[in-house]
Coordinates of C-alpha atoms in Angstrom, one line a residue:
X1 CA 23.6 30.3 -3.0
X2 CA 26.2 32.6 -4.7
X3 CA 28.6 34.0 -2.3
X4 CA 30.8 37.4 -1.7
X5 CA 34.7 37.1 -0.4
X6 CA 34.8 39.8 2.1
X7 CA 37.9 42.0 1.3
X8 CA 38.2 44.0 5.2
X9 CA 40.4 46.9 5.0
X10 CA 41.2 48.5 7.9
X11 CA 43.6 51.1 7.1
X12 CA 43.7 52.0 3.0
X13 CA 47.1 53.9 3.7
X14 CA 48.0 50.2 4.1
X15 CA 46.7 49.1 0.8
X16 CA 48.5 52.1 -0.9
X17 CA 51.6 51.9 1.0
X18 CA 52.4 49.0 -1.3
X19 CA 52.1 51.0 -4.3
X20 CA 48.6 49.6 -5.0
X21 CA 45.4 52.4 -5.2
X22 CA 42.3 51.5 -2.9
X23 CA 40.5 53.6 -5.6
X24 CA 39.5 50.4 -7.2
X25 CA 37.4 49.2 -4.3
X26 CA 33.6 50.0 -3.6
X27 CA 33.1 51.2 -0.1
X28 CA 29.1 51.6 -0.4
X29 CA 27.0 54.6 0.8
X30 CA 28.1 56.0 4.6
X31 CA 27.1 57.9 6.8
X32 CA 27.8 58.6 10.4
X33 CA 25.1 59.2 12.7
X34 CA 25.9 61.8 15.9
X35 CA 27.1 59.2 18.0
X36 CA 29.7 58.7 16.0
X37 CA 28.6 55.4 15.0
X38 CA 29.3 54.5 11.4
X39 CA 26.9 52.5 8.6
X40 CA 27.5 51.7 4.9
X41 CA 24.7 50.5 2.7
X42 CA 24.6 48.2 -0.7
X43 CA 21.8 48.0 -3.2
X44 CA 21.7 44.6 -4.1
X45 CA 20.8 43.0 -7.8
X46 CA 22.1 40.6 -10.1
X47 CA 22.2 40.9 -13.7
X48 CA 20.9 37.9 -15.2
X49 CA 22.7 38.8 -18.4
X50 CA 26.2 38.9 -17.1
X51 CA 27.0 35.3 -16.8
X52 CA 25.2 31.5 -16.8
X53 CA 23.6 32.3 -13.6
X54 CA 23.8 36.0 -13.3
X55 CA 26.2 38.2 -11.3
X56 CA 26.0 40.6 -8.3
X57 CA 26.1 44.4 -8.6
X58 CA 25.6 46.8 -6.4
X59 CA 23.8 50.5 -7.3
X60 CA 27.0 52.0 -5.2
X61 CA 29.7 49.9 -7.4
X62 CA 30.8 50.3 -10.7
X63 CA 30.6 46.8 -13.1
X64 CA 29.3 43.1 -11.6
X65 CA 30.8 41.7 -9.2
X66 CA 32.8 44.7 -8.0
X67 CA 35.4 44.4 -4.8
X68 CA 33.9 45.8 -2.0
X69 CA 35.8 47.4 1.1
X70 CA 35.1 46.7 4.5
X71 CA 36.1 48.3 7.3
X72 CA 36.2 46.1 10.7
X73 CA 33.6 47.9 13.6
X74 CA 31.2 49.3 10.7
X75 CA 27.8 48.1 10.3
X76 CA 26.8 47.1 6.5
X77 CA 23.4 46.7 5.2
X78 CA 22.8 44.5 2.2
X79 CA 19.4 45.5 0.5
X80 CA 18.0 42.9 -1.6
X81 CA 14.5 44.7 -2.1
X82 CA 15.3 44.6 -6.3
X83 CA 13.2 41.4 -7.8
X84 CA 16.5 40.1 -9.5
X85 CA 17.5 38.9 -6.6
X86 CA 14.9 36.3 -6.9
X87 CA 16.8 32.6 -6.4
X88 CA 20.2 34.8 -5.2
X89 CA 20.1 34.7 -1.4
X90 CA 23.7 36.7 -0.4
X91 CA 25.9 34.9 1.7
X92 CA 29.4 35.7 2.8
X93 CA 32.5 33.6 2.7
X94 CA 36.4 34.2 4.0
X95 CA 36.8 32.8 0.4
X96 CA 35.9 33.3 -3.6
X97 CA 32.7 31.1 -3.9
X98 CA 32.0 30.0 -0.4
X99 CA 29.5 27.1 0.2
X100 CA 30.3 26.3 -4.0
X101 CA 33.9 25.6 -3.0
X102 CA 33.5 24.0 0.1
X103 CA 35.5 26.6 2.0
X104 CA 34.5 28.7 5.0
X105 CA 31.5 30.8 5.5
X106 CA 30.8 33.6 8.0
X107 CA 29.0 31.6 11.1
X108 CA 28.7 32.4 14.9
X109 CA 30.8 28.8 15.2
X110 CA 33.2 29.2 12.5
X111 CA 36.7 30.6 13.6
X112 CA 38.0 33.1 10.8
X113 CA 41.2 32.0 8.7
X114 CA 43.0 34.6 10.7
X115 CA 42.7 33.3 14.0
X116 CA 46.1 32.1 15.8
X117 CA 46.7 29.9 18.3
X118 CA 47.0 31.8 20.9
X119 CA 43.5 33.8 20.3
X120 CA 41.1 32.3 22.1
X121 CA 38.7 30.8 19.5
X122 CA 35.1 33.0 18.7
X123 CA 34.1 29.6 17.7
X124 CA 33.4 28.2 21.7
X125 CA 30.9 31.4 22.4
X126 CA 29.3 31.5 18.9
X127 CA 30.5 34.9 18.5
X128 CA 32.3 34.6 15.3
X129 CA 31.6 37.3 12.7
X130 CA 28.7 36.4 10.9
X131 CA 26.0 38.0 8.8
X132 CA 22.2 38.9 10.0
X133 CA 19.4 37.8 8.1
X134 CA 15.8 40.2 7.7
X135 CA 13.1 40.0 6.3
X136 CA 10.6 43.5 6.5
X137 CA 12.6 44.6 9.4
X138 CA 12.6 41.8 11.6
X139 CA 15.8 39.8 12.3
X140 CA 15.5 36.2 11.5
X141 CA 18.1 34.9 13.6
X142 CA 18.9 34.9 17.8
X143 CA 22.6 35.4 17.3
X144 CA 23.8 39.0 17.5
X145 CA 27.2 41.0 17.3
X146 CA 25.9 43.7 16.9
X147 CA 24.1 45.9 19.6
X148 CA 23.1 48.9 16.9
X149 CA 20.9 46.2 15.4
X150 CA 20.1 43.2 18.0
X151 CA 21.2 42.9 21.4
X152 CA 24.2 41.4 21.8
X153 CA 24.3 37.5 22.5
X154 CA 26.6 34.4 24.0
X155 CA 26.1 31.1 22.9
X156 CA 23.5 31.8 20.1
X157 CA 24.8 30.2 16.5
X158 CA 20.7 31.2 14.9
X159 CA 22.2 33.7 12.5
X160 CA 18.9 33.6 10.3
X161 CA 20.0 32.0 7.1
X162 CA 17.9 29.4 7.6
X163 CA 15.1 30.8 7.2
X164 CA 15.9 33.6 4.7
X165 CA 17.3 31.4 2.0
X166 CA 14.9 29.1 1.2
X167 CA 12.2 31.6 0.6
X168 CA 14.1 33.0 -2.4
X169 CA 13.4 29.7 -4.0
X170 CA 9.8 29.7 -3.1
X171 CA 7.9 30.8 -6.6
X172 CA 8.5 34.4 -7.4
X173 CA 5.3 35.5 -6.8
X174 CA 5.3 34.2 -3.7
X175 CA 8.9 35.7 -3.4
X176 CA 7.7 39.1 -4.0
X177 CA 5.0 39.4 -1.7
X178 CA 7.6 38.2 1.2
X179 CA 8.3 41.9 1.1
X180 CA 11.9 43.5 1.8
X181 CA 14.8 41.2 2.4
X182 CA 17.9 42.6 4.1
X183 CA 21.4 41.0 5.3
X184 CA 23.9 42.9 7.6
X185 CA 27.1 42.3 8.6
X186 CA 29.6 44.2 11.1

């Protein structure tokens, strides 16, 4: 499974404050609802071309493999509706590579590499950060962090890759007729 490095931002004055531009990275499609509540959106496809195995773009980004900007507390939906994506499941890493690199993935029971000491660790509720799987709509998973999409859980570590990743390597008819395929991420 190919994975993104999450780059959060949570301030860009930061990021420029060191002389660097935060023009450079992709922040997606937003909008805020009335509520004040905030949502960002990626189209996701790979171009088959761009390497051995093909790299990510995004509709919203410039290139493959652009960096994207996060911003902690937003909601981002990950739309993998374009057939390219066939045998490309998205996954999310604190790392380049992920799973490929043996280094840590998003999961309710993983503690992020920022965690200290004297936090106590996400890792003992299952409430980690971690993606949400869907497929036409329906989450996959049991684990939530995110009331806007799924009530909110304790305890759950069912974050639905499970069962959305193998089904991109089911044939590709078969993939197709599976329907929309959707990962989000607060």
């Amino acid at each position: 499974m190919m994975k993104i490095a999450l780059v959060l931002i949570i301030l860009q004055a930061a990021v420029a404050s060191r002389g660097r531009a935060a023009s450079h990275l992709c922040l997606g499609t937003c909008t805020t609802n009335d509520g004040g509540v905030k949502e960002c959106t990626f189209t996701v496809k790979v171009d088959l071309h761009a390497s051995e195995l093909g790299y990510y773009t995004f509709d919203e980004c410039t290139g493959t493999n652009p960096t994207i900007g996060m911003e902690v507390g937003v909601t981002y939906k990950f739309l993998q509706y374009d057939r390219s994506n066939y045998m490309h499941p998205l996954g999310f890493a604190y790392f380049p590579d992920g799973a490929h690199d043996d280094v840590d993935e998003l999961e309710p029971t993983i503690d992020p590499p920022s965690a200290t000491a004297k936090q106590v660790p996400c890792s003992a509720s299952a409430g980690c950060p971690a993606p949400m799987y869907f497929q036409n709509g329906e989450y996959l998973g049991t684990y939530s962090n995110n009331a806007a999409l799924v009530n909110v859980t304790s305890g759950e570590d069912n974050f639905g890759l499970d069962d959305y990743e193998p089904k991109f390597f089911h044939p590709a008819n078969t993939w197709a007729e599976y329907g929309e395929f959707m990962v989000a991420l607060k």
